[in-house]
XYZ file of C-alpha atoms in Angstrom:
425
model
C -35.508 50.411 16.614
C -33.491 48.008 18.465
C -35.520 44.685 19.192
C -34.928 42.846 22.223
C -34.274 39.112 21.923
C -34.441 37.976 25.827
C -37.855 36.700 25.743
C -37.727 37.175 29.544
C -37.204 40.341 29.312
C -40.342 40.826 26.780
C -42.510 39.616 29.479
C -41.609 41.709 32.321
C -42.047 45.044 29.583
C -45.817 43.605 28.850
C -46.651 43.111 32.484
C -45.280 46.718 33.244
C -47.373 47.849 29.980
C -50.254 46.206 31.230
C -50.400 47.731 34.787
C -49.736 51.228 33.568
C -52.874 51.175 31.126
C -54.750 49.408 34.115
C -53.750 52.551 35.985
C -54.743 54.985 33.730
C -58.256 53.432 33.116
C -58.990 54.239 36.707
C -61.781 52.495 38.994
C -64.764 51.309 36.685
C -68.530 51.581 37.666
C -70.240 48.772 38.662
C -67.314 46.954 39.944
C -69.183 45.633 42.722
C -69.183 41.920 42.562
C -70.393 38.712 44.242
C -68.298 36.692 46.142
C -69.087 33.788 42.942
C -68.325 35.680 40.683
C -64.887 36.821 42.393
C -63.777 33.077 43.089
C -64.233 32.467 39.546
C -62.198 35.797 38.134
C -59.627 34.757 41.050
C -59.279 30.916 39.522
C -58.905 31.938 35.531
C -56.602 34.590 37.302
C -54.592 31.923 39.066
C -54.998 29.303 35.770
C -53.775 32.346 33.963
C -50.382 32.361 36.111
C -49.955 28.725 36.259
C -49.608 29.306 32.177
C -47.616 31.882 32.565
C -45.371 30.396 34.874
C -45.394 27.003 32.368
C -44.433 29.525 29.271
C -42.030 31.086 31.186
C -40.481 27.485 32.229
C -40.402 26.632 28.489
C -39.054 29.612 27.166
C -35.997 29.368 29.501
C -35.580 25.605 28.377
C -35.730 26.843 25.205
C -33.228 29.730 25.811
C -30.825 27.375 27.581
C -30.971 24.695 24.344
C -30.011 27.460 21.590
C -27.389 28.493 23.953
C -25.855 25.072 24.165
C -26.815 24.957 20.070
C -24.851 28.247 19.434
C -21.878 27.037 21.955
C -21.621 23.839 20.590
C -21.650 25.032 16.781
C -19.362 28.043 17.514
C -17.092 25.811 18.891
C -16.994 23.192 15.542
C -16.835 26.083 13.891
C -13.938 27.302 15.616
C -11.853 24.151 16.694
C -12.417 22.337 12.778
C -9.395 21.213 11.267
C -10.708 23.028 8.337
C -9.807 26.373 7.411
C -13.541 27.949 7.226
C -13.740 31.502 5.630
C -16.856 34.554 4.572
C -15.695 36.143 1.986
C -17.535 39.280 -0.077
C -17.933 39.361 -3.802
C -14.770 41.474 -4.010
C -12.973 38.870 -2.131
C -12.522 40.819 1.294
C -12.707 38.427 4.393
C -15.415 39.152 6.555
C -15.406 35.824 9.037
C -12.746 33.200 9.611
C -12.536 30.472 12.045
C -8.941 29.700 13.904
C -7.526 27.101 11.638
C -8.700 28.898 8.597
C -6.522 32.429 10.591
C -3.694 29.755 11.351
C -3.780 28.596 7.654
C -3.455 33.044 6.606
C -1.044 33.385 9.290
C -2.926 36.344 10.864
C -5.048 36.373 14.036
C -8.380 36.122 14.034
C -9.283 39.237 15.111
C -7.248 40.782 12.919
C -8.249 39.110 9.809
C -11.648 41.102 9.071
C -11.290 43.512 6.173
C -8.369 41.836 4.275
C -8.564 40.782 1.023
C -7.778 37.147 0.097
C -6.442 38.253 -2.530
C -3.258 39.449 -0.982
C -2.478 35.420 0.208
C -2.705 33.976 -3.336
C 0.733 34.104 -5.467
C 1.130 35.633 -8.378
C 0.949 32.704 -10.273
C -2.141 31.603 -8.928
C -3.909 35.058 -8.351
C -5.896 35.404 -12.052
C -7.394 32.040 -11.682
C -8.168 32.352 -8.341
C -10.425 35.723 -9.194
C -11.859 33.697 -11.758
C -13.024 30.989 -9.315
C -14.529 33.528 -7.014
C -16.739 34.945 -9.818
C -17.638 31.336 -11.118
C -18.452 30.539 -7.714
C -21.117 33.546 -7.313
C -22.917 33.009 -10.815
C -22.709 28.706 -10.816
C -24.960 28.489 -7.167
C -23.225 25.301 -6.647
C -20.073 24.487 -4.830
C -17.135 24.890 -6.753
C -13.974 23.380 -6.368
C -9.746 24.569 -7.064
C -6.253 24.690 -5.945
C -4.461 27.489 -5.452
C -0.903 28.112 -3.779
C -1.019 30.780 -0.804
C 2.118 32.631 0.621
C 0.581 33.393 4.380
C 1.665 36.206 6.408
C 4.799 34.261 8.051
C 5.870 34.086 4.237
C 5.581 30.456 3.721
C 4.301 28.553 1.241
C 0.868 26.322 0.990
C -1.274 24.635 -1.186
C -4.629 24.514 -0.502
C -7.577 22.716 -1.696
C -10.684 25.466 -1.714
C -14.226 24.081 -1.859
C -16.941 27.458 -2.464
C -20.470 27.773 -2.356
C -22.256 31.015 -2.311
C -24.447 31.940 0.183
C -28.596 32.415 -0.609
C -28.359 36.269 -0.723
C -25.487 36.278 -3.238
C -23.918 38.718 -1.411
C -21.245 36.207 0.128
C -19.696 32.880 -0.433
C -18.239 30.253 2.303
C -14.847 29.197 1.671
C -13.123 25.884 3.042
C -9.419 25.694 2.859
C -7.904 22.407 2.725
C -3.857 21.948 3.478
C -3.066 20.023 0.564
C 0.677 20.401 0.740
C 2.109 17.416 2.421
C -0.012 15.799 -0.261
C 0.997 17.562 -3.159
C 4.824 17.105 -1.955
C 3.891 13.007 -1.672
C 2.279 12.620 -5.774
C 5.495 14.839 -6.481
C 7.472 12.331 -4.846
C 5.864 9.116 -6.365
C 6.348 10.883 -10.568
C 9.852 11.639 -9.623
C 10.223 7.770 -8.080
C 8.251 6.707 -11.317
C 10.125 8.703 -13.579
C 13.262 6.875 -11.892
C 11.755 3.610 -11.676
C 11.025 4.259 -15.624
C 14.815 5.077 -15.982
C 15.971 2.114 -14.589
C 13.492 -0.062 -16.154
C 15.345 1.204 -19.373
C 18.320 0.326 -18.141
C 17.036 -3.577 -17.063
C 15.895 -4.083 -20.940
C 18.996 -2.219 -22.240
C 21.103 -5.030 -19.822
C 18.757 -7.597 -20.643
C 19.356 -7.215 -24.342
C 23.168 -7.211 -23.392
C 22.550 -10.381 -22.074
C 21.040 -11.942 -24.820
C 23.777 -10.653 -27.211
C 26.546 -12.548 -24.118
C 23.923 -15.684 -24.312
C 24.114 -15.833 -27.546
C 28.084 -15.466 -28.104
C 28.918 -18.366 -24.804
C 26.349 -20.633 -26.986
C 27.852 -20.052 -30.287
C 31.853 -18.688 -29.788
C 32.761 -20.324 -26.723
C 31.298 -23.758 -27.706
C 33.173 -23.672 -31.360
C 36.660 -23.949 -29.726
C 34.965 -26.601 -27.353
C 33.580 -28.786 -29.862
C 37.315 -28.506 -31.381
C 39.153 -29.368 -28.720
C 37.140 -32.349 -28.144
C 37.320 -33.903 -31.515
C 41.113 -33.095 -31.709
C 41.162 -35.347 -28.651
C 39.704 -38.009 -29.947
C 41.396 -37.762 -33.307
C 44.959 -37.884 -31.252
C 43.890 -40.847 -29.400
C 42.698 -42.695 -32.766
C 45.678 -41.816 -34.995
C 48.581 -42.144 -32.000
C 46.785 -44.381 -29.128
C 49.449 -46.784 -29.349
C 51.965 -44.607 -29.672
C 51.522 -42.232 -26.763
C 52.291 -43.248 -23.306
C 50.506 -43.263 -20.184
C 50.971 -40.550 -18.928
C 50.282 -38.606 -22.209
C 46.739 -40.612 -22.597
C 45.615 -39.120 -19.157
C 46.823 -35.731 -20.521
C 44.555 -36.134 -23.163
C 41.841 -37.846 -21.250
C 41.734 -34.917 -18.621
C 41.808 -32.438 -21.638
C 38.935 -34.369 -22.936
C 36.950 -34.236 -19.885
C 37.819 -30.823 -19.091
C 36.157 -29.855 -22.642
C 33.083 -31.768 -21.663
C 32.946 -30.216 -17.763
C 33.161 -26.541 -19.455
C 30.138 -27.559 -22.204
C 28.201 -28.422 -19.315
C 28.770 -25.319 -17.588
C 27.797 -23.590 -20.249
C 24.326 -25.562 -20.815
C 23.751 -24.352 -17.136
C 24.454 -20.613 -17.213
C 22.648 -20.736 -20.349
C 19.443 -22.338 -18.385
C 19.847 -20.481 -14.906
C 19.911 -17.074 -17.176
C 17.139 -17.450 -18.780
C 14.871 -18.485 -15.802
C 14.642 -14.476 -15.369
C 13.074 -14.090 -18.746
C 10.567 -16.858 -20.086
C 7.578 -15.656 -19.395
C 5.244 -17.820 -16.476
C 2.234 -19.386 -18.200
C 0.037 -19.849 -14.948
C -2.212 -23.133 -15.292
C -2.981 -25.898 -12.807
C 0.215 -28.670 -12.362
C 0.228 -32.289 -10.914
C 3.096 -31.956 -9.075
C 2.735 -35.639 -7.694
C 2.903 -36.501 -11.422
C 5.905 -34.511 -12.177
C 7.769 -36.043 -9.403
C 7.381 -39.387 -10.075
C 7.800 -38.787 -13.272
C 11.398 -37.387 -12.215
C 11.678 -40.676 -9.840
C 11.340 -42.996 -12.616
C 14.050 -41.219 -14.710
C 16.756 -41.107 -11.766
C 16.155 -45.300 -11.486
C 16.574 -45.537 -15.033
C 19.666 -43.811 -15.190
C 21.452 -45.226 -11.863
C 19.565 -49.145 -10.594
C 22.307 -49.353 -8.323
C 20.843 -46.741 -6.016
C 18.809 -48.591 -3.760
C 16.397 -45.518 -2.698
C 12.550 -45.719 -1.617
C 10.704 -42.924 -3.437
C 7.608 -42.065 -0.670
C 5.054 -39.380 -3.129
C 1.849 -38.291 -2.204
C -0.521 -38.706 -4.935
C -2.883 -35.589 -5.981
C -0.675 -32.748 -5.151
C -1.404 -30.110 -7.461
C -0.377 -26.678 -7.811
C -1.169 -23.308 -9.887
C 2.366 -22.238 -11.931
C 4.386 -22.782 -15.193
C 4.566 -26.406 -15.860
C 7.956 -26.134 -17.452
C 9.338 -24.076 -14.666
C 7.865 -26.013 -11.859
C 9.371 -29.510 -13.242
C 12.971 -27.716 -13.142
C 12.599 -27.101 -9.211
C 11.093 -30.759 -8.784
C 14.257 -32.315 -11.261
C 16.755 -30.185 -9.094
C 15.455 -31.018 -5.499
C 14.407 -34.202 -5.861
C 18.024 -35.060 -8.258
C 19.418 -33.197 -5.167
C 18.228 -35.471 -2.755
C 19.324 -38.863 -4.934
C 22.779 -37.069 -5.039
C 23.032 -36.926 -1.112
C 20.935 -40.003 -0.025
C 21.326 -42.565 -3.345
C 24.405 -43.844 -2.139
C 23.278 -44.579 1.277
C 21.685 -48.429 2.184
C 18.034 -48.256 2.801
C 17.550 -44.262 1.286
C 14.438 -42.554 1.112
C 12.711 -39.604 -0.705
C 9.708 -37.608 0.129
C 7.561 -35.464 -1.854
C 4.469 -34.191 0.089
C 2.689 -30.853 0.989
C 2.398 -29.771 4.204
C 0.522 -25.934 6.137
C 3.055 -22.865 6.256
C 1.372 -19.712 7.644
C -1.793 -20.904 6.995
C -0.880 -21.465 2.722
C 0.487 -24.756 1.458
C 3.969 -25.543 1.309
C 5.505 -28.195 -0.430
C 8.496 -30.268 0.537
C 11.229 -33.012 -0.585
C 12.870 -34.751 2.258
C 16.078 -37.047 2.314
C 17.764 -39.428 4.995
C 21.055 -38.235 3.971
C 24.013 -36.894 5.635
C 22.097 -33.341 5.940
C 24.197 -30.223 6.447
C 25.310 -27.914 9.082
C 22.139 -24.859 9.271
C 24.489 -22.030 9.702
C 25.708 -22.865 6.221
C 22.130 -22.634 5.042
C 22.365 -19.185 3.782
C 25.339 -20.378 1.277
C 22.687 -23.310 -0.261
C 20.807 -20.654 -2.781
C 23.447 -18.214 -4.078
C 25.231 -19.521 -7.680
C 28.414 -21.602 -7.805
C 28.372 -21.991 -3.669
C 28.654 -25.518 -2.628
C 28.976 -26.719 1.044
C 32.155 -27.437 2.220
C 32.392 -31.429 1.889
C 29.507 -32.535 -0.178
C 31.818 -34.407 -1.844
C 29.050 -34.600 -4.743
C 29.659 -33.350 -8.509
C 28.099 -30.266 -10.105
C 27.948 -26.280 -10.726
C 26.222 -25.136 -7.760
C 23.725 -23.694 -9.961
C 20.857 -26.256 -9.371
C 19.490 -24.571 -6.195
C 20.020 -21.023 -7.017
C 17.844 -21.941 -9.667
C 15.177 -23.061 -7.793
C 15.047 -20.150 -5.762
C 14.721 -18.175 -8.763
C 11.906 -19.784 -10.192
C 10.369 -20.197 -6.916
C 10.718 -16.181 -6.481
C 9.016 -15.839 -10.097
C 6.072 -17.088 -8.429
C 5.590 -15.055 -5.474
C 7.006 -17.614 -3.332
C 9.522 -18.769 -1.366
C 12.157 -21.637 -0.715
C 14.526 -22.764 2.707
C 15.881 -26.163 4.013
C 16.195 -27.727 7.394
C 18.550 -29.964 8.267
C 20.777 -31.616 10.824
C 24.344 -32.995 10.041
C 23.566 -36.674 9.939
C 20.115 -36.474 9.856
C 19.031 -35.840 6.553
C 17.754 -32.413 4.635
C 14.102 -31.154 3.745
C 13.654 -28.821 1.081
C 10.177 -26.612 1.520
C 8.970 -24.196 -1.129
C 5.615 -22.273 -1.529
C 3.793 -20.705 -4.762
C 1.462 -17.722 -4.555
């Protein structure tokens, strides 16, 4: 038999109950009463309403609040961006909210009574049977992947999380779209397969370059070293017989040799600032640069310059590395500024976006700033520095400076000297 569940309704069927079986038991004897004992069968009567009125009130309240339960569930049921699906121990779909029926392809109403089954490829379809009967003899959520092929014939993968229900007559399925992320980790093996691939390449290049290093250091140098000595053999067995003209032949043959041994000693050093490894430790560079001060006096007194360093600047980075950017930016600024009366040189730190930056600043003739983006690439000099060298020095420093997570620019005005900055991570 049907059971009612309006509670309302239950009370109106006992009150109509009640009056029928009052009916039937017909007047009673002795029903005579006093008017006492009336009042008080009238008040419990009217007590008895009151609490049936106050049941009545709380039974609606209560009504109303699994109502708004059951709407409010239904609809996060419903609206969840998670496929949610019943399914039988044979698989067959017996509930499914919309996204889980957007997921299939299939409306909702529609879905009822077809077999999951029929969504899982071909490739996936034995496993996923096996899931379903782990998930109804494990009791505990189970979890898989499985590739569906919905109604509109496209493809998905789907993350399904499983948990049978306490009868063990059904099991709640939620379907995750995991495509978009399965298409992503494919994405990042292929890019790491490729970034593998070219890594090969970098040590196969890298070993190239050792085997060029090692044949400019060793094959270019021999004919070098020959010329030179020839040279000064010529000038020692014919110096008085050779005119002037033919000893400044032989001097700018000489000196040619010795520009071209240099060059080498520089392409040697600038190339292999990409390989030596970075010992990290802590470095005085306020040491280091005065230590590079004292040298530059020692090798030219006439330059009247005023070295200004900050004591107790230290920073964490190779030693070795970080003295070649302090011996090319600081020789750098004695190149510009020595020649000038009354030069100075700076070495100090300073705040960059909140990390330190260090700098060397000159009072030399400084340089145009839309030729600043010339200063760091290899053999590019600015147009008039009327200064010797490769053009190797600052590229150099930017590599090492790069090395270490860092950075290096300039500022500058023409006439108004140059500072260098640079920052370590």
């Amino acid at each position: 038999m049907e059971t009612n569940k309006n509670p309302l309704v239950k009370i109106d069927e006992l009150r109509r109950r009640a009056e029928n079986y009052l009916i039937a038991q017909g007047p009673k004897k002795n029903a005579s009463r006093t008017v006492v004992e009336m009042q008080s069968v009238l008040h419990e009567l009217q007590v008895h309403q009151i609490q049936l009125e106050m049941q009545n009130s709380e039974l609606r309240q209560a009504r109303d609040e699994v109502e708004n339960a059951l709407e409010k569930y239904t609809d996060l049921y419903d609206f969840a961006p998670v496929g949610y699906l019943t399914l039988d121990r044979d698989g067959v779909i017996h509930a499914a909210n919309l996204s889980g029926a957007a997921l299939l392809g299939v409306e909702r109403s529609r879905l009822a009574g077809w077999h999951f089954g029929q969504f899982v490829t071909k490739e996936h379809l034995l496993a996923f049977k096996a899931f379903l009967g782990k998930v109804f003899t494990s009791q505990v959520k189970e979890v898989s992947e499985v590739a569906l092929l919905n109604e509109n014939r496209q493809q998905l993968i789907v993350q399904i999380e499983a948990l049978a229900t306490a009868s063990m007559q059904n099991c709640r399925l939620a379907l995750i779209d995991i495509t978009e992320r399965k298409r992503a980790e494919e994405e990042v093996e292929r890019l790491n397969a490729d970034l593998t691939s070219r890594a090969a390449e970098l040590e196969a290049a890298n070993v190239e370059l050792e085997a060029f290093n090692y044949s400019v250091s060793h094959d270019l140098r021999r004919p070098l070293t020959l010329i030179n000595s020839l040279c000064q053999e010529i000038e020692e067995l014919c110096g008085d017989k050779l005119d002037p003209q033919c000893r400044n032949f032989i001097q700018e043959i000489n000196e040619g040799s010795l520009r071209m041994n240099r060059l080498i000693d520089t392409l040697l050093t600038f190339s292999s600032v990409s390989r030596v490894a970075i010992n990290h430790e802590l470095v005085d560079l306020s040491a280091k640069a005065n230590s590079v001060a004292a040298e530059l006096k020692l090798a030219t007194p006439e330059n009247r310059v005023t070295f200004q360093i900050t004591d107790g600047i230290v920073a964490e980075g190779d030693p070795g590395l970080l003295q070649v950017v302090l011996d090319n930016l600081i020789g750098n600024a004695w190149k510009f500024a020595g020649s000038r009366e009354e030069a100075v040189i700076e070495f100090g730190a300073t705040e960059v976006d909140g990390k330190p930056a260090y700098f060397v600043r000159d009072n030399g003739p400084g340089f145009d700033m839309a030729l600043a983006d010339k200063l760091f690439i290899p053999f590019q000099r600015l147009v008039g520095a009327g200064t010797e060298g490769q053009g190797i020095g600052l590229a150099t420093v930017e590599r090492i400076v790069r090395r270490h997570g860092g950075k290096v620019w300039a500022v500058s005005q023409p006439g108004k000297g140059a500072t260098f900055y640079f920052t370590l991570e």
